Tab-separated table of C-alpha atoms in Angstrom:
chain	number	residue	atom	x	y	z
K	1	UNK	CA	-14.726	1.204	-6.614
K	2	UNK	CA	-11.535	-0.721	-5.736
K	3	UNK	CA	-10.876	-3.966	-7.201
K	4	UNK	CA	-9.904	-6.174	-4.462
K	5	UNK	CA	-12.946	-6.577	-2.533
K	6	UNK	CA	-12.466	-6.760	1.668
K	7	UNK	CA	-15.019	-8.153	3.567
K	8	UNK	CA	-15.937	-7.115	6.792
K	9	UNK	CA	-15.286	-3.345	6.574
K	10	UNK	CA	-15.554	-3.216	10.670
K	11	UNK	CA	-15.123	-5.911	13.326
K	12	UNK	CA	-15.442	-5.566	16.951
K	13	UNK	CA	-14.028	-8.513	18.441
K	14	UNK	CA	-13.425	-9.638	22.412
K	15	UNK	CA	-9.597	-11.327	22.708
K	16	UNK	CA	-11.069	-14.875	22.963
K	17	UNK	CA	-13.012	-14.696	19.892
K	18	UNK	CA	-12.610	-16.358	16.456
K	19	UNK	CA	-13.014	-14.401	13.220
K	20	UNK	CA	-12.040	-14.242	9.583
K	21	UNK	CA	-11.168	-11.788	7.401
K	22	UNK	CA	-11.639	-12.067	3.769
K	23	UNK	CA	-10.485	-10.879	0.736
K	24	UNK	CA	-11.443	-11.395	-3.390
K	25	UNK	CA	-9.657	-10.348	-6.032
K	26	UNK	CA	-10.899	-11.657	-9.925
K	27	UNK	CA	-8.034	-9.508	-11.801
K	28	UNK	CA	-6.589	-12.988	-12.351
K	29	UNK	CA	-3.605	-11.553	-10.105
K	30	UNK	CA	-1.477	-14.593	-8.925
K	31	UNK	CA	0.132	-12.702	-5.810
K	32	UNK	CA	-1.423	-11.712	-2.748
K	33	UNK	CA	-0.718	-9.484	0.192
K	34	UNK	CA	-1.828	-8.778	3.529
K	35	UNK	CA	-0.879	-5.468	5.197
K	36	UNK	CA	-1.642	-4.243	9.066
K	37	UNK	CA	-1.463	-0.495	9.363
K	38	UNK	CA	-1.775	2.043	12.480
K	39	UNK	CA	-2.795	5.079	12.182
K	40	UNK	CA	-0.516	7.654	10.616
K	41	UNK	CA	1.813	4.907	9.474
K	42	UNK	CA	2.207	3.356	6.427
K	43	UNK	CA	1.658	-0.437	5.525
K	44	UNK	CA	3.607	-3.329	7.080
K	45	UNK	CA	4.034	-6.499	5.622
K	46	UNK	CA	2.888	-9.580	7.169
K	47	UNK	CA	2.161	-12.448	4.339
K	48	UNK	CA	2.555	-12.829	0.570
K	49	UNK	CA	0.940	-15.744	-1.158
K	50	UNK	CA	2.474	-16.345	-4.419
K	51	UNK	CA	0.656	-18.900	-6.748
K	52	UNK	CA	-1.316	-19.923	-3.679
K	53	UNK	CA	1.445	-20.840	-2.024
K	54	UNK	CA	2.677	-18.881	1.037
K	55	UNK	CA	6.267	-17.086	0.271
K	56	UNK	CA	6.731	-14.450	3.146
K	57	UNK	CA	5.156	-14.521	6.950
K	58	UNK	CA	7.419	-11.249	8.372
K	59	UNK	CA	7.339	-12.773	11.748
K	60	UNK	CA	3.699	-12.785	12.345
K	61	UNK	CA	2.640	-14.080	15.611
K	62	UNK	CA	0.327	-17.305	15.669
K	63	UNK	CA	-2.776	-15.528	16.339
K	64	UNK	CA	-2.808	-14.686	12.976
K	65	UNK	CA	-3.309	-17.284	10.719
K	66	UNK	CA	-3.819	-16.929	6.555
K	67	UNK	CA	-5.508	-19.053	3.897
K	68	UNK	CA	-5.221	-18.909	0.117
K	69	UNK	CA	-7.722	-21.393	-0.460
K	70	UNK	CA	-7.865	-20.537	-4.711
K	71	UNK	CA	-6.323	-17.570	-6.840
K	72	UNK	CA	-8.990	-15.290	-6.056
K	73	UNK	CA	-9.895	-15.398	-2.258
K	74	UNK	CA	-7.212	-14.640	0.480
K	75	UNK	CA	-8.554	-15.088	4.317
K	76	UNK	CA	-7.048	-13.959	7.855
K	77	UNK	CA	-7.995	-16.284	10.348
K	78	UNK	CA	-8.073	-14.350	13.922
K	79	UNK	CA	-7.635	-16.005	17.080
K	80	UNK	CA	-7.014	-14.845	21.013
K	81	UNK	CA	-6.240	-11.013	19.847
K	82	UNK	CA	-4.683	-8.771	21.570
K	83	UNK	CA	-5.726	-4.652	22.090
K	84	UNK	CA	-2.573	-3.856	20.371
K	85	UNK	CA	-3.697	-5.879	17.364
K	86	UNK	CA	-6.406	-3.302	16.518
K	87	UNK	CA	-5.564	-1.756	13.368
K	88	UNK	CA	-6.369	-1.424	9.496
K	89	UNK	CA	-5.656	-4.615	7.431
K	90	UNK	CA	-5.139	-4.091	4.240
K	91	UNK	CA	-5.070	-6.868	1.051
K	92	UNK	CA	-3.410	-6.200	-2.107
K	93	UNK	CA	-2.768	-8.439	-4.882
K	94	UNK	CA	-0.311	-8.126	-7.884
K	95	UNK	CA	0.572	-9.805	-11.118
K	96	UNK	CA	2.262	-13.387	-10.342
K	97	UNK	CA	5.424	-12.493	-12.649
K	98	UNK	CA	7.472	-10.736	-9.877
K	99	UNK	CA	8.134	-7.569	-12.556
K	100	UNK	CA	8.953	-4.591	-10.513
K	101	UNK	CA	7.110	-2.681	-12.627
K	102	UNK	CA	3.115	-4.432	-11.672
K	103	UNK	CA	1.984	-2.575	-9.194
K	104	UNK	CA	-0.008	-3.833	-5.923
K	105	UNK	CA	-4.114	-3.171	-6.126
K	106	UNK	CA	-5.291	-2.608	-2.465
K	107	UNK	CA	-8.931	-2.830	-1.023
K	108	UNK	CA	-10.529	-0.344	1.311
K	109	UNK	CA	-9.342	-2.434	4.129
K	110	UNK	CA	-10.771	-4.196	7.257
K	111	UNK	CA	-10.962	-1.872	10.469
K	112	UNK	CA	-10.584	-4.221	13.626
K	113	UNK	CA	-11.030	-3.478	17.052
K	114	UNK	CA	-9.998	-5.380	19.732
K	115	UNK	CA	-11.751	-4.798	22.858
Y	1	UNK	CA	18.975	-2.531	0.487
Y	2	UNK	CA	16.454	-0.392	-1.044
Y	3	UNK	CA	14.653	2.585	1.076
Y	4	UNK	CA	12.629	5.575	0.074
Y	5	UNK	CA	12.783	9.090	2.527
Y	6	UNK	CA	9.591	11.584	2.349
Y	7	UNK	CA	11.216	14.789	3.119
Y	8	UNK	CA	7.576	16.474	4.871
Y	9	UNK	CA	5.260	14.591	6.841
Y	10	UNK	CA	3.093	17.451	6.409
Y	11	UNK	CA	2.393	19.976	3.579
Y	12	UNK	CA	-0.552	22.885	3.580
Y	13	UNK	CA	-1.237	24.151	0.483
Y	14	UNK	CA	-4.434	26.782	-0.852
Y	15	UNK	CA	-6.939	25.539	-3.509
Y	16	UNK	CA	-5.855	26.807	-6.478
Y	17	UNK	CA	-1.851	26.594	-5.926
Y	18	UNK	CA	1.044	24.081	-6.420
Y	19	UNK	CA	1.659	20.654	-4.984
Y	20	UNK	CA	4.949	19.717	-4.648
Y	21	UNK	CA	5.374	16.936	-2.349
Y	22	UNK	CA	9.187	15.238	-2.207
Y	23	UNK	CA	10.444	11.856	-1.937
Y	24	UNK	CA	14.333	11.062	-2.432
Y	25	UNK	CA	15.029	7.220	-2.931
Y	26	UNK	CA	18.056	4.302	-2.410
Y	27	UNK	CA	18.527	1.919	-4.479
Y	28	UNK	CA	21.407	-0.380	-5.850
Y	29	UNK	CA	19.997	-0.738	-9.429
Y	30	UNK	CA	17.408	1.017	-11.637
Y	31	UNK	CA	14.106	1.034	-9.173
Y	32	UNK	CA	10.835	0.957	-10.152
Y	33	UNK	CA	8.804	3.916	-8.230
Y	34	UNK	CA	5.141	4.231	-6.782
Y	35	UNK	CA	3.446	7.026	-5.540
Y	36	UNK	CA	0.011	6.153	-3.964
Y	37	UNK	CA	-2.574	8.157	-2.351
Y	38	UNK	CA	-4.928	7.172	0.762
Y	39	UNK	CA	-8.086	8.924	2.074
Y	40	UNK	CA	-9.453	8.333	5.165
Y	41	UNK	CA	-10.573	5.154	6.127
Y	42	UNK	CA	-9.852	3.900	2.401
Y	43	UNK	CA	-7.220	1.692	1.105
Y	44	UNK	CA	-4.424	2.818	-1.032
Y	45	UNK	CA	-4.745	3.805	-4.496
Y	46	UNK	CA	-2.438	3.969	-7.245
Y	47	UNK	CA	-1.466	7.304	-8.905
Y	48	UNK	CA	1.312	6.661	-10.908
Y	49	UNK	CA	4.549	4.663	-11.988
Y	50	UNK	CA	8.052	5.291	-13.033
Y	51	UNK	CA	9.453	2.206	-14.684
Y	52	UNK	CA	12.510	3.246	-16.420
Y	53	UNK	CA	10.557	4.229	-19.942
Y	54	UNK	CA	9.857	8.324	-19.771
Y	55	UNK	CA	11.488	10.245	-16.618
Y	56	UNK	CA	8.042	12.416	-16.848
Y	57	UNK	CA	5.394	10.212	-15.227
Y	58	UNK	CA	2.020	11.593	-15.867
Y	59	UNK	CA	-0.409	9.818	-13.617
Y	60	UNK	CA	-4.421	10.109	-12.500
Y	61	UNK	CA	-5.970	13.508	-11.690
Y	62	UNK	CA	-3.734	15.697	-13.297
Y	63	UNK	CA	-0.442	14.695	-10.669
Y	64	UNK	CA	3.049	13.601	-12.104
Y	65	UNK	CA	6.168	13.113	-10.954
Y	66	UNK	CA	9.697	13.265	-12.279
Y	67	UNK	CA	12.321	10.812	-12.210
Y	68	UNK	CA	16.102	12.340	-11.358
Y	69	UNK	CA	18.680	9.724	-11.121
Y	70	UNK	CA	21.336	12.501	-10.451
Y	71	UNK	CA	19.686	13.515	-7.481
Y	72	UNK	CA	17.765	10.243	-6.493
Y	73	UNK	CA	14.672	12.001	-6.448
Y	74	UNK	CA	10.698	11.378	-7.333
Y	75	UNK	CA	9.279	14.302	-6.574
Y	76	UNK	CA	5.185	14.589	-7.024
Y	77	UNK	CA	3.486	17.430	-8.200
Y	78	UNK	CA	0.207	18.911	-9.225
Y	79	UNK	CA	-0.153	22.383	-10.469
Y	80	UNK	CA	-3.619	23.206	-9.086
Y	81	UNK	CA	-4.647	21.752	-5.479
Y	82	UNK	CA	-8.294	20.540	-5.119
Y	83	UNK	CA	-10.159	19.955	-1.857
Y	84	UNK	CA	-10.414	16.498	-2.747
Y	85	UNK	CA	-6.462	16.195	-2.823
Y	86	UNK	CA	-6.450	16.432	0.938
Y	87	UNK	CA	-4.763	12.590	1.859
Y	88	UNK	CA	-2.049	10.726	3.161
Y	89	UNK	CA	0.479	10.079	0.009
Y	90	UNK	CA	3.314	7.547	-0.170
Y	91	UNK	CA	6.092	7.567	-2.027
Y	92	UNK	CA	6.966	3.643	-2.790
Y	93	UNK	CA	9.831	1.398	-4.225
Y	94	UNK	CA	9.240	-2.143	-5.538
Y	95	UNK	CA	12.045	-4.835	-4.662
Y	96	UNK	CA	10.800	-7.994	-6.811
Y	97	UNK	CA	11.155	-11.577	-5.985
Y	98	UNK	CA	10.479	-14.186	-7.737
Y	99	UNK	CA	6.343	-14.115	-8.684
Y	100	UNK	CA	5.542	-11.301	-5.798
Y	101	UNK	CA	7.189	-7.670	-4.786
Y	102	UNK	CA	7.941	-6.679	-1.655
Y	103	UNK	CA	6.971	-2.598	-1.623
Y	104	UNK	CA	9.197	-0.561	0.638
Y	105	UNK	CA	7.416	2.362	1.830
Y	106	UNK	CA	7.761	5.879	2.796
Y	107	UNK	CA	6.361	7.283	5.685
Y	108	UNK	CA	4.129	9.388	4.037
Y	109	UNK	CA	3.233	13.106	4.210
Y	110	UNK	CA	0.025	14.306	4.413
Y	111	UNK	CA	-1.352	16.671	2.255
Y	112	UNK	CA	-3.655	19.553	3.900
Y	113	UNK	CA	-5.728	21.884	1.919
Y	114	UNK	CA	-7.196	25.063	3.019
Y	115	UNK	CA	-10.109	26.770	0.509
């Protein structure tokens, strides 16, 4: 059992819909990630929250919108997707001190489909 | 800038033999290493660390890797493959900012393993 918790495991959804993603962490981590990865690729980056705070968007395009709205819950807001948005999405979340030695916790993901 | 380079995108191995899977890694000061491991449709999970203390890195079932600064290497290994090691592994480096890291990746190789 992992210990950052992603909820929904699937999600079919048309290009005009509205979803969330959602994410829980209770490690007391004060950093946390979200990740988009295709298959046979590893992780990109696309946010970092740091002490709820958002530190990093790598460019993300305005369809995807995130939400830290305490320590322990991280969202993706998803709106007017496109097919080439269908991938794994990944949250991770990490000690607040920066150290390079704390590593990143991931969940089991969110598998999206865009249709 | 930091980067890490898998040197196999694939590796076959028998049950029974030696895992040896390579990563070689760039860095400007002392880096703090990751190698994680992903099944299918999971996230990723943790194996072990290298964080300047032993060279030896012992990590979670029965893999370690060892730390070369002369030859900028991080190699993994196991000495007895299970079924169950069949996964995508990456080979990680942290670059820390203040309260969050950013995690450069590998591209991973996946592991195959025949009975």
């Amino acid at each position: 059992d992992t210990e950052v918790t992603q909820t929904p495991k699937h999600l079919v959804m048309g290009m005009t819909n509205k979803k969330s993603l959602k994410c829980e962490q209770h490690m007391g981590h004060r950093a946390m990630y979200w990740y988009k990865q295709k298959a046979k690729k590893p992780p990109e980056l696309m946010f970092v929250y740091s002490y709820e705070k958002l530190s990093i968007n790598e460019s993300v395009p305005s369809r995807f919108s995130p939400e830290c709205p305490n320590s322990s819950l991280l969202n993706l807001h998803l709106h007017a997707l496109q097919p080439e948005d269908s991938a794994l999405y990944l949250c991770a979340s990490s000690h607040g001190s920066g150290l390079r030695d704390q590593p990143q916790h991931f969940g089991d993901g969110t598998r999206l489909s865009i249709l | 800038a930091q980067s890490v380079t898998q040197l196999d995108s694939h590796v076959s191995v028998s049950e029974g033999t030696p895992v040896l899977l390579r990563c070689n890694y760039s860095s400007s000061y002392s880096p703090s290493l990751f190698w994680y491991v992903q099944h299918p449709n999971k996230g990723l999970q943790l194996l072990l660390k290298y964080t300047s203390a032993a060279t030896l890195v012992k990590g979670i079932n029965g893999f370690e890797a060892e730390f070369k600064k002369s030859e900028t290497s991080f190699h993994l290994t196991k000495p007895s493959a299970h079924m169950s090691d069949a996964a995508e592994y990456f080979c990680v480096v942290s670059d820390p900012d203040t309260g969050f890291q950013k995690l450069v990746f590998g591209t991973g190789t996946r592991l195959l393993v025949s009975p």
